[in-house]
XYZ file of C-alpha atoms in Angstrom:
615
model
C 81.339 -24.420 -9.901
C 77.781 -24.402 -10.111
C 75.902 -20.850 -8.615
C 75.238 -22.434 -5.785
C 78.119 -23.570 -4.700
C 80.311 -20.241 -4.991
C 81.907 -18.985 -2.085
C 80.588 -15.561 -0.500
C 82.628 -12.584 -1.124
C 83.862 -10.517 1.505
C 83.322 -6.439 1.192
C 87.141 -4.928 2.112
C 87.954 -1.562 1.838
C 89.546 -0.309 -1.530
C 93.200 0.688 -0.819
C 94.055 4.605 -2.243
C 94.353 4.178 -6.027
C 97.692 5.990 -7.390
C 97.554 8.009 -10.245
C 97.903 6.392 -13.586
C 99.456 7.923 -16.487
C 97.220 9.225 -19.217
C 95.857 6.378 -21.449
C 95.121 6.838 -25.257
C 90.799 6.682 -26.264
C 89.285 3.886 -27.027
C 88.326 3.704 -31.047
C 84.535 4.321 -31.145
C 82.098 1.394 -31.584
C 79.991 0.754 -34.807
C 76.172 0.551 -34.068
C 75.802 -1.811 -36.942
C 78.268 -4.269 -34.747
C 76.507 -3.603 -31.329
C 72.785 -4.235 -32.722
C 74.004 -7.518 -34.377
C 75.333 -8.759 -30.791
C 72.276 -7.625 -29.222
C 70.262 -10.414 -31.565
C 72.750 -12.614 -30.980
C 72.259 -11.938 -27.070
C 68.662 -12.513 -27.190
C 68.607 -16.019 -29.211
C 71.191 -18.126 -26.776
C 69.239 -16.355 -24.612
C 65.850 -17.538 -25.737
C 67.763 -21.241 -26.571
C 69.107 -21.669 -22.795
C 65.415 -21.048 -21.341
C 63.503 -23.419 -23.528
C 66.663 -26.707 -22.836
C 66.590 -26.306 -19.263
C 64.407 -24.014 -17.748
C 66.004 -22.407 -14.113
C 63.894 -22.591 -11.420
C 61.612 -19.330 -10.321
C 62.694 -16.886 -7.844
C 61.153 -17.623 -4.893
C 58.410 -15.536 -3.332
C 58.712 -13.931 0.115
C 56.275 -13.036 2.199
C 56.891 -9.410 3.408
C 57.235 -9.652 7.097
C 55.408 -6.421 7.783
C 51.671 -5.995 6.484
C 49.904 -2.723 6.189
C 46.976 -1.847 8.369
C 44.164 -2.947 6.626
C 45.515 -5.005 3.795
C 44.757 -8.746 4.201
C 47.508 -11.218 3.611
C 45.203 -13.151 0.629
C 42.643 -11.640 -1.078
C 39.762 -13.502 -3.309
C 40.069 -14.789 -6.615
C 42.484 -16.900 -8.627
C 44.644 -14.197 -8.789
C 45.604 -13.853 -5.193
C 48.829 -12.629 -3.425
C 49.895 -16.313 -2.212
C 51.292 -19.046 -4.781
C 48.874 -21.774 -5.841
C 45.552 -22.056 -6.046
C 43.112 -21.815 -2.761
C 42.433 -24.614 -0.932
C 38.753 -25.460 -0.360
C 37.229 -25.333 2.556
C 36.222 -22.614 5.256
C 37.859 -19.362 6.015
C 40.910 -19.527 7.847
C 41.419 -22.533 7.148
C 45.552 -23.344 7.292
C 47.165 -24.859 3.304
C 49.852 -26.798 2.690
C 53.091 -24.945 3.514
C 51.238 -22.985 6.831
C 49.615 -20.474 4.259
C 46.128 -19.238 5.335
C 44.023 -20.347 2.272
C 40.938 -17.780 1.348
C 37.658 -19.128 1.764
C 35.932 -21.227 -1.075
C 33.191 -19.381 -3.044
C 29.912 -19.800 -1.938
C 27.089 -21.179 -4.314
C 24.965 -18.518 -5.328
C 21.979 -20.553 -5.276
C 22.694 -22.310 -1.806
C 19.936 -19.743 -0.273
C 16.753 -20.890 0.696
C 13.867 -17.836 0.383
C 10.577 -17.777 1.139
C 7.724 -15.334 -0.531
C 4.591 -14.948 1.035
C 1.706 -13.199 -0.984
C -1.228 -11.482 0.462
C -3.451 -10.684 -2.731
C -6.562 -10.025 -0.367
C -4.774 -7.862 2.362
C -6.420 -4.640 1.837
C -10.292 -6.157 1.426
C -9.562 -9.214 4.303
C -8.512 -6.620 6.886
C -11.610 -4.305 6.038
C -14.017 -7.260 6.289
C -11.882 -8.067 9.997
C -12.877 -4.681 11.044
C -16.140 -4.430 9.916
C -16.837 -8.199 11.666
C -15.749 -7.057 15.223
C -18.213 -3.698 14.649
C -20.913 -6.155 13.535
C -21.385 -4.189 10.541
C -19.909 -6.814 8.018
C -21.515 -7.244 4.721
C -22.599 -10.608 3.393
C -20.523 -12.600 1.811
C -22.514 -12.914 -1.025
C -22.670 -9.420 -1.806
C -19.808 -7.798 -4.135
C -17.996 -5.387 -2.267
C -14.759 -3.548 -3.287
C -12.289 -0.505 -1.943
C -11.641 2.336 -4.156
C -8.365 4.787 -4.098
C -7.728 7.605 -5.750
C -7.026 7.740 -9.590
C -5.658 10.266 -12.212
C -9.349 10.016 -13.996
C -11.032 9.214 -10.864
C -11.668 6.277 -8.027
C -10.367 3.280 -9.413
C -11.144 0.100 -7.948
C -8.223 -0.999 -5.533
C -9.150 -4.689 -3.811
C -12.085 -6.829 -4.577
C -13.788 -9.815 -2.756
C -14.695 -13.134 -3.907
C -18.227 -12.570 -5.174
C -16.892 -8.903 -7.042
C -14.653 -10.992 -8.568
C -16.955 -13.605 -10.368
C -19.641 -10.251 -10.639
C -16.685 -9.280 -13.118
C -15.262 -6.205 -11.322
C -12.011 -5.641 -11.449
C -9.070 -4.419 -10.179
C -7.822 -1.193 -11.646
C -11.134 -0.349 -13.574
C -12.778 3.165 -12.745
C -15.673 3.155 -10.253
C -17.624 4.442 -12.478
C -17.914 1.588 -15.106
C -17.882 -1.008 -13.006
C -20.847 0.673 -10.938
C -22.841 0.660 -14.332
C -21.111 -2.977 -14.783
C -23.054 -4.037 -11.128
C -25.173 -1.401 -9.690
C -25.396 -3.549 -6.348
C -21.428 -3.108 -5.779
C -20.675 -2.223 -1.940
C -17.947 0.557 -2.088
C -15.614 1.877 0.585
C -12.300 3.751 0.046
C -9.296 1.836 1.295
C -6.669 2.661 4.065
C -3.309 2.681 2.614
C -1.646 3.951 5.159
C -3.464 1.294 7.667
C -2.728 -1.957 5.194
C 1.144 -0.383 4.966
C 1.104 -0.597 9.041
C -0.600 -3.898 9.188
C 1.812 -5.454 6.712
C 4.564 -4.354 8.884
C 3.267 -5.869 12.349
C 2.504 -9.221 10.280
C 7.037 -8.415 8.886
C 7.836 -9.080 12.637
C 4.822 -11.462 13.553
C 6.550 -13.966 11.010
C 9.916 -13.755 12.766
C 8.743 -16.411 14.679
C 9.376 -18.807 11.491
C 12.970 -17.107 11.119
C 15.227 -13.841 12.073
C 15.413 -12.946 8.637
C 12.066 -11.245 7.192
C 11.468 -7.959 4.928
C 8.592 -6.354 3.509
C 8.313 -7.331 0.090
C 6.040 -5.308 -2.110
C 2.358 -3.439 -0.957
C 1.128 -6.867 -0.586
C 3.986 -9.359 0.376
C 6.728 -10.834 3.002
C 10.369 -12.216 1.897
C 12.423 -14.123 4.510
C 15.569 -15.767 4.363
C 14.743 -19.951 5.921
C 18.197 -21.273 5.531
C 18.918 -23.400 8.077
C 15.304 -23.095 9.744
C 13.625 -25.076 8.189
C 14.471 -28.327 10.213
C 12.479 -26.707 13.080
C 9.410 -27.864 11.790
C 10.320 -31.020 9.979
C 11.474 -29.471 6.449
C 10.300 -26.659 4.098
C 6.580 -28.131 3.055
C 5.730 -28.500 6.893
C 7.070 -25.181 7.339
C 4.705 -23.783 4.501
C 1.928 -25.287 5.849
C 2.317 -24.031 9.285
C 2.653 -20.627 7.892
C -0.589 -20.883 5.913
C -2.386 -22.265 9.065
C -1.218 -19.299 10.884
C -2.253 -16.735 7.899
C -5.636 -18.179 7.958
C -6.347 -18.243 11.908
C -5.421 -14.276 10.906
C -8.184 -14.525 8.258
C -5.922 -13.731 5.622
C -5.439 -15.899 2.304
C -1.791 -16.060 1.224
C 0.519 -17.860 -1.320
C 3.519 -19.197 -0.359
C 6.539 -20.572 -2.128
C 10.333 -21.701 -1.012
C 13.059 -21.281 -4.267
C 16.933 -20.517 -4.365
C 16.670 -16.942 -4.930
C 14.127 -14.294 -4.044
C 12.767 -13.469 -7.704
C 12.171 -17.249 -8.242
C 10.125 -17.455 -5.154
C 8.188 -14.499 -5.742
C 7.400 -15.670 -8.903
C 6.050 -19.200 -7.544
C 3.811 -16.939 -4.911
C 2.196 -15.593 -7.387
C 2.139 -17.909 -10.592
C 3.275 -21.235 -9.070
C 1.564 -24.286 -7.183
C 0.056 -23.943 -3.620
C 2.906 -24.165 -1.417
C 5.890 -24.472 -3.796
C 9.268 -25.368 -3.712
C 11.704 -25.406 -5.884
C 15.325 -27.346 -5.232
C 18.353 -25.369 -6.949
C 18.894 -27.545 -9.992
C 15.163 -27.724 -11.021
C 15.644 -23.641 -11.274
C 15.795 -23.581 -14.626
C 13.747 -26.048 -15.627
C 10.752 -24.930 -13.604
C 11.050 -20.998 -14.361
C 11.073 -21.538 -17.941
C 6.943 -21.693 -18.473
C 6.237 -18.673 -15.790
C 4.537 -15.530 -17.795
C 6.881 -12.440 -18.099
C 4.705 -10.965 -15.611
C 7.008 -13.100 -12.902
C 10.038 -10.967 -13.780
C 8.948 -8.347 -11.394
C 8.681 -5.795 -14.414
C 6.500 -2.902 -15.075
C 3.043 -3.131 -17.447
C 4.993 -1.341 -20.257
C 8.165 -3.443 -19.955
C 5.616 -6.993 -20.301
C 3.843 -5.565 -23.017
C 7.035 -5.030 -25.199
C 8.346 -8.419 -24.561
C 4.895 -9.213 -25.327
C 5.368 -7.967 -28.685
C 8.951 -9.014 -29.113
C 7.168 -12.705 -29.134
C 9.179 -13.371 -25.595
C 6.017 -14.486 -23.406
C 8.034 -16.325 -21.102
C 10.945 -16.524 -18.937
C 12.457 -19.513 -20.662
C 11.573 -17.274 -24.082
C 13.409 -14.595 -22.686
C 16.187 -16.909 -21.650
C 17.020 -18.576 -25.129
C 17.790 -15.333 -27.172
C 20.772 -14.142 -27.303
C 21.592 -11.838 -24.513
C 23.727 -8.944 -27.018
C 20.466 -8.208 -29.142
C 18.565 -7.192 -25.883
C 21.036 -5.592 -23.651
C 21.188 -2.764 -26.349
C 18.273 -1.974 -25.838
C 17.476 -2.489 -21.847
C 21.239 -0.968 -21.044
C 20.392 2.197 -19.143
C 16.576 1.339 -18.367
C 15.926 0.729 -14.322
C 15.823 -2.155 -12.701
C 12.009 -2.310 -12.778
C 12.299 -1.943 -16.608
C 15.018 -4.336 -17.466
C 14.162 -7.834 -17.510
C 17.782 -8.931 -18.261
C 18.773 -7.887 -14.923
C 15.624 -9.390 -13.492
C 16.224 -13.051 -15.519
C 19.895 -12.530 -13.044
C 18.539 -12.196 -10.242
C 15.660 -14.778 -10.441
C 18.789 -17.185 -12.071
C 21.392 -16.453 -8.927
C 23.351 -14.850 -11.240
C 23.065 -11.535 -9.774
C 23.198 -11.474 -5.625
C 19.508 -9.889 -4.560
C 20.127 -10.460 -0.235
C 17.456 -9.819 2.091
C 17.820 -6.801 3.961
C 15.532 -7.042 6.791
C 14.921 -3.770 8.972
C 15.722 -3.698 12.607
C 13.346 -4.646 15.413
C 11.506 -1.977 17.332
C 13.261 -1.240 20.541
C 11.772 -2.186 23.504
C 11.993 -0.620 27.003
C 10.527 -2.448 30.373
C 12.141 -1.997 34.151
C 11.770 -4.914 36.589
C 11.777 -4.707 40.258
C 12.499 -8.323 42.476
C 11.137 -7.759 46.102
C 12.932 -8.954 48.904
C 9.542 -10.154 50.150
C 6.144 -10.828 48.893
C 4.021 -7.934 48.738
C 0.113 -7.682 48.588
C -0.031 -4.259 46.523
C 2.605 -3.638 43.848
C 1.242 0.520 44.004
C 3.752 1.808 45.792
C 6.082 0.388 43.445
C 5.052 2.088 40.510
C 5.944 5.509 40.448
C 9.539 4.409 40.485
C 9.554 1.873 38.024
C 7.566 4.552 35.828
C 10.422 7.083 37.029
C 12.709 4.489 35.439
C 11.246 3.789 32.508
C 10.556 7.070 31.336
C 13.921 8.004 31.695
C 15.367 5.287 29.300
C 12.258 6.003 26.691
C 13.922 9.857 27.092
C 17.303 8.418 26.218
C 16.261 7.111 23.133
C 13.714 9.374 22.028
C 11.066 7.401 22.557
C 7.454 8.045 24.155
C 4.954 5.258 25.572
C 1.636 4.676 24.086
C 0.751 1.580 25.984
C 2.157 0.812 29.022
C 1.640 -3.175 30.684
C 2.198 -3.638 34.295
C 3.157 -7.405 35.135
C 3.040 -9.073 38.372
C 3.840 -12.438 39.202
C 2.965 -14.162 42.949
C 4.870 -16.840 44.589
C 2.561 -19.545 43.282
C 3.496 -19.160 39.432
C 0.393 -17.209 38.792
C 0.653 -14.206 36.190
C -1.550 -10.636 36.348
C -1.534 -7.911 33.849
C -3.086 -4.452 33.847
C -2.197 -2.566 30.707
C -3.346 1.339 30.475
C -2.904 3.286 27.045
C -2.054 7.208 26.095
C -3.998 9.365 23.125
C -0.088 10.705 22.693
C 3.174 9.253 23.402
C 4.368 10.267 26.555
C 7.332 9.740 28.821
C 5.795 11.668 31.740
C 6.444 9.294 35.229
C 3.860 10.970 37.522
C 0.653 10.618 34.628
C 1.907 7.498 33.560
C 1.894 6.087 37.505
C -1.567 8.102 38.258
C -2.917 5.814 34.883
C -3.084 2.929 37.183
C -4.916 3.682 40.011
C -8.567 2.520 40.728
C -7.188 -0.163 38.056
C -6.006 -2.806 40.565
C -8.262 -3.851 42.748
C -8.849 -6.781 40.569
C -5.682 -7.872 41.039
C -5.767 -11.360 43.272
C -2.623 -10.765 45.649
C -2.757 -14.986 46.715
C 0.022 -14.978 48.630
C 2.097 -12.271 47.631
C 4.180 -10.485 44.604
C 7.521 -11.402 44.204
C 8.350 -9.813 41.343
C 6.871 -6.713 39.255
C 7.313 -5.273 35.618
C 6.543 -2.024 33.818
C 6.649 -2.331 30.095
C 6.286 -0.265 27.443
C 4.560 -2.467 25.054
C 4.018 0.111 22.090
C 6.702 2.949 22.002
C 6.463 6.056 19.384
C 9.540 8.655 18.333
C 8.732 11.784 20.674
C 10.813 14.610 19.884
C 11.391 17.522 22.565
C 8.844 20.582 21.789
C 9.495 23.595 23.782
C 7.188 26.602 22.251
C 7.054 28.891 25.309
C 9.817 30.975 26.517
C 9.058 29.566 30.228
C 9.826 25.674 29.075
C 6.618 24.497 28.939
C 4.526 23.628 25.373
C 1.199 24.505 24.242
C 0.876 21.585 22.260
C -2.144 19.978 23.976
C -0.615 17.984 26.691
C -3.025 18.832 28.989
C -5.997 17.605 26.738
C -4.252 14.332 26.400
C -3.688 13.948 30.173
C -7.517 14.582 30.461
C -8.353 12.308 27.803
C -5.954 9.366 28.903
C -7.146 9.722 33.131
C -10.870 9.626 31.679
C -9.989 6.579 29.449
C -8.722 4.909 31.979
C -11.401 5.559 34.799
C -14.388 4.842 32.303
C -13.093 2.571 29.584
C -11.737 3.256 26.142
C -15.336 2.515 24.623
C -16.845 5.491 26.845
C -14.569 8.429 25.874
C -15.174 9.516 22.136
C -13.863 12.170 20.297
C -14.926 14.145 17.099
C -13.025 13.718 13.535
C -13.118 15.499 10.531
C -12.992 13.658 6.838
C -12.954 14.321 3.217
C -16.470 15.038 2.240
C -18.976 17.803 1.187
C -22.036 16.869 2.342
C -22.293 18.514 6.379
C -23.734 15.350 8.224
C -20.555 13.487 6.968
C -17.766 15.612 7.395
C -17.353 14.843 10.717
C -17.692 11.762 12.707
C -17.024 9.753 15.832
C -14.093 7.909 17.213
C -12.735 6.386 20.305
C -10.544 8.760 21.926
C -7.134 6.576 21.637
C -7.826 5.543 18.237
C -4.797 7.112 15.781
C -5.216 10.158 14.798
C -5.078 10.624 10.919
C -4.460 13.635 8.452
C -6.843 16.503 8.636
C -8.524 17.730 6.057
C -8.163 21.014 4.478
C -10.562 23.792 6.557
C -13.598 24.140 3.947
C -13.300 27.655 2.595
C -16.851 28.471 3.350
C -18.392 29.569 6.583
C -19.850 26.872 8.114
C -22.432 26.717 11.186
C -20.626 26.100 14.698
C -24.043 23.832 15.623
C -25.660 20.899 12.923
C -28.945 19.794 13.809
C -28.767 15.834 13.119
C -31.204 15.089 11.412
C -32.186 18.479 9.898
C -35.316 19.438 10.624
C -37.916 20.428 8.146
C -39.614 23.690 7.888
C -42.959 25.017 6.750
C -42.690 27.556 4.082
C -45.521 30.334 4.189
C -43.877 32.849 1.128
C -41.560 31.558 -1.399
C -39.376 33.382 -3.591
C -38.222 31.773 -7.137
C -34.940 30.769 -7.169
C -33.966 31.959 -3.906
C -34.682 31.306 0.089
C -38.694 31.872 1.372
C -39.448 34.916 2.734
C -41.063 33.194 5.598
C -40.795 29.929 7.552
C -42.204 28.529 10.489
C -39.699 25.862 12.619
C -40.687 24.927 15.491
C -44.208 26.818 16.162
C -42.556 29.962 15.059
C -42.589 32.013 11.801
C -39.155 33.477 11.087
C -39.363 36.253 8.634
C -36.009 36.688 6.258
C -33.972 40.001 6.099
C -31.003 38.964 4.168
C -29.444 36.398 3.075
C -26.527 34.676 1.162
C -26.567 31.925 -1.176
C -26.988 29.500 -2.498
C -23.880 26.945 -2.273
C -24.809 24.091 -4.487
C -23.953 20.528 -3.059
C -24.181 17.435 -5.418
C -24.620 14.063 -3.737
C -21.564 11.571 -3.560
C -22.629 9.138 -6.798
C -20.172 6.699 -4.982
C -21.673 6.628 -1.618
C -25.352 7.944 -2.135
C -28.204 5.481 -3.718
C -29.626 6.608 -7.162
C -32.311 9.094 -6.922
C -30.556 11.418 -4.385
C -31.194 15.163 -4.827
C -28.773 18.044 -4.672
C -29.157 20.371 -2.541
C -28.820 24.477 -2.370
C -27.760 25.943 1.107
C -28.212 29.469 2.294
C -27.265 31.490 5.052
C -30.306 33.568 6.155
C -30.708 36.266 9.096
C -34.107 36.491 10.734
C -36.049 40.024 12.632
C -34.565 39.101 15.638
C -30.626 38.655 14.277
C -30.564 35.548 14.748
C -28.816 33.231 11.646
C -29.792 29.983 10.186
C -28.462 27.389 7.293
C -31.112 26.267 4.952
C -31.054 24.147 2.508
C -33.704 23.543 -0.259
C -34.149 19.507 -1.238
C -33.712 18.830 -5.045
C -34.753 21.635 -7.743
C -38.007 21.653 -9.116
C -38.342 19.595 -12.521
C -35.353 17.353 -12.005
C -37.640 14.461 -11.836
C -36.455 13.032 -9.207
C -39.481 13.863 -7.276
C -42.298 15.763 -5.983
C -41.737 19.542 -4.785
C -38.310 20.372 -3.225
C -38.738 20.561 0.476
C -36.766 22.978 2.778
C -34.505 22.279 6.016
C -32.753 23.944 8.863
C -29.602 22.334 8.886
C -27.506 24.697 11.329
C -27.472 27.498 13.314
C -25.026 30.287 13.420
C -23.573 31.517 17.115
């Protein structure tokens, strides 16, 4: 009988065994003998398999799965027999398995880089345009930062540009290079916060979008791009957009991110690349597109490997000895994987902002929403509490029965989540509402939110923090206008008249300056005022002055304090100055300052100045 067809045996209790008499040993087996039938064992053994191979023990499925463990798992070498079936997740294989789902193509993605070379210089010139104090466009200007040698030159306009100034150069040399250079130092901090409005302005195009660099945008388009009739329609919508902004960009659509930042920057206007021209249309880009540091391009410069497709052809073993540990900003091998698909580079794009806004749905229409508002504010500045949030703008919405939309918007020097200042912003603000025929429905919004945390700094709950200022400054703001209320701001800079300046009260605050370490007068006259000097001492302050129809005679004084014009901000032919603090015969203290030293050739006779007065 074959195996299969033997009968099952039945398990019966052993009956008692009786003793046995005592039987003699067995003789003792040779080793020689047993290793011999061992071989012997093994080749019939080996014989039998390769005539008629038995069939394989069949698999079974263990009933009960652990928490956690999935019942396939990726890969050719997964738990169920066969290979996967292709096609989506889930998706049932012949013999009621679940099959694992297919691999995805790496280069299936669809990314889009936008490039904003001009950010920095395009949103100064914006600025300066709305004050009416733009330059010419004809006239080079450029925005400095801070250097390890000095200002270097940080973003350039169009006319700089062909005037041969450029970016990275010292100040300095490219001052002597074109005397007629307009400078200004840039706002980092502003371009960084500007670049991150314009990250969720271009959500509009797509869910998907990340900062990308100082200067850039990335966003993930697959599967949008049929909203606007296909990818180069898409591009040109979003340049169309860029430039109503005023701001020149580069744009380019490619399988993977580092391909289409490379087309941004070194590609055609408005590029796109389709996954199996990758390779074929990255091979002539510089090294430069690899994303890479200065020092990294100049040694591939030197290895002779100018380009990607350079870089490509040699052999990958001769280089990865010597890029193994470097970063990923120094390791174009890792770079060449990502820009190929090769290695996954997904777009991680940060969460939107929250946003907090109450609505309240009247029975009936009403004529004044007023009495409405110090509950909805109630509301609302409990949920901005919740999260740890404080309003900085705050947009009241009505809408009447007839379809017709109002808005009053008020705005805060300080976040805030107090309900009764927040309700008291709005009155006297609308009377120019139009009721028509009544409000149906009204909405409190907090259209710009900032983290508040909780300050307590008094034993009696309240804070000293300058709440009360703010109050003042926001009820004033809002009774007068935010052009009306100003407030007073120091900056980096020795020269007096230009250490402190001017701004609207609810403009952001930024980072103070350190305190100078020298007295300074509480009171600048602006402009100083020039005195007549009656006795003169060399090297020193006069003995006597007249200012204003009065002679002053000196007792003591302290000085001088040498100040040296700003060679970046001040015209050639600018004198230094030496400051003294001086006490008169009636107590009463003065800052001088003598104009330029005599001999310096840089003009006639220094002159003197009262520049401050002492309390």
């Amino acid at each position: 009988m074959k195996g299969e067809d033997k009968l099952p045996v039945l398990a019966f209790p052993r009956p008692p065994a009786e003793p046995s008499p005592p039987q003699p040993s067995p003789p003792r087996a040779d080793p020689d003998d047993l290793a011999r039938a061992m071989e012997a064992l093994a080749r019939a053994m080996a014989t039998e398999r390769q005539r008629t191979p038995g069939p394989e023990p069949e698999r079974r499925e263990d009933p009960f799965t652990p928490v956690g463990r999935p019942r396939w798992r990726a890969g050719r070498d997964g738990d169920l027999p066969g290979r996967p079936v292709a096609g989506r997740a889930g998706a049932a294989a012949p013999g009621g398995a679940v099959a694992p789902p297919a691999e995805r193509d790496p280069l299936a993605r669809r990314i889009t880089c936008i490039h904003l070379p001009r950010l920095s210089i395009e949103r100064w010139q914006r600025i300066l345009a709305a004050r009416h104090e733009a330059p010419p466009e004809e006239l080079p200007a450029a925005l400095a930062v801070e250097g390890t040698h000095g200002p270097v030159i940080h973003a350039t306009n169009r006319a700089a540009e062909q005037a041969g100034i450029s970016r990275g150069a010292r100040v300095v040399d490219m001052r002597a290079l074109c005397p007629e250079m307009h400078l200004d130092y840039a706002d980092l901090q502003g371009d960084r916060m500007a670049l991150q409005k314009l990250m969720l302005w271009a959500r509009r195009w797509c869910p998907w979008t990340a900062l990308d660099g100082a200067a850039g945008l990335v966003m993930d388009t697959t599967g949008s791009d049929h909203l606007w009739g296909g990818e180069a329609l898409m591009l040109r919508d979003m340049e169309e957009k860029l430039s109503r902004l005023g701001l020149s960009a580069g744009l380019a659509t490619a399988p993977t991110h580092g391909a289409a930042w490379a087309f941004a920057r070194f590609g055609g206007v408005r590029e796109t690349c389709p996954p199996e021209a990758l390779d074929a249309r990255v091979a002539h880009l510089p090294a430069r597109a690899l994303r890479v540091d200065a020092d990294t391009v100049l040694l591939l410069d030197r290895l002779g490997l100018k380009t990607v497709g350079a870089l490509a052809g040699v052999p990958r073993l001769s280089l990865a000895r010597r890029f193994a540990r470097a970063d990923l900003a120094q390791n174009p091998l890792m770079r060449l994987d990502q820009m190929m698909g090769r290695l996954p580079e997904p777009v991680q794009p940060p969460e939107d902002p929250p946003r907090f806004g109450v609505t309240a749905r009247l029975p009936e229409p009403v004529e004044d929403p007023a009495p409405h508002i110090p509950a909805l504010a109630e509301e609302l500045c409990e949920g901005l509490a919740a999260e740890g949030f404080g309003a900085r703008r705050v947009t009241l919405t009505v809408y009447r029965t007839d379809g017709e939309v109002s808005r009053v918007e008020v705005a805060t020097s300080r976040a805030t989540r107090d309900a009764p200042h927040v309700a008291k912003l709005f009155e006297g603000r609308l009377d120019r509402l139009d009721p028509g025929f009544g409000f149906d429905l009204v909405t409190l919004d907090a259209s710009v939110a900032e983290e508040m945390d909780q300050v307590q700094t008094r034993l009696d709950g309240g804070a000293d923090d300058g709440a009360e200022v703010a109050r003042l400054t926001d009820r004033l703001t809002a009774r007068f206008g935010a052009p009306a209320v100003r407030r007073p701001l120091l900056r980096e800079s020795h020269v007096p008249e230009r250490r402190e300046h001017w701004l609207p009260a609810l403009a952001p605050g930024r980072r103070r300056p350190e305190p100078e370490p020298r007295p300074r007068p509480a009171r600048l006259l602006e402009p100083p005022e020039q005195i007549a000097v009656l006795y003169a001492v060399p090297e020193g302050p006069p003995a006597q002055f007249a200012w204003r129809r009065l002679t002053h005679r000196v007792v003591r004084f302290a000085g001088p304090e040498r100040i040296a014009p700003e060679w970046w901000a001040d015209r050639p032919g600018v004198r230094l100055r030496d400051y003294y603090r001086i006490e008169d015969q009636h107590g009463r203290r003065y800052w001088l300052y003598r104009d330029g030293v005599l001999g310096d050739g840089r003009g006639d006779e220094p002159r003197w100045f009262v520049h401050g007065i002492f309390t």
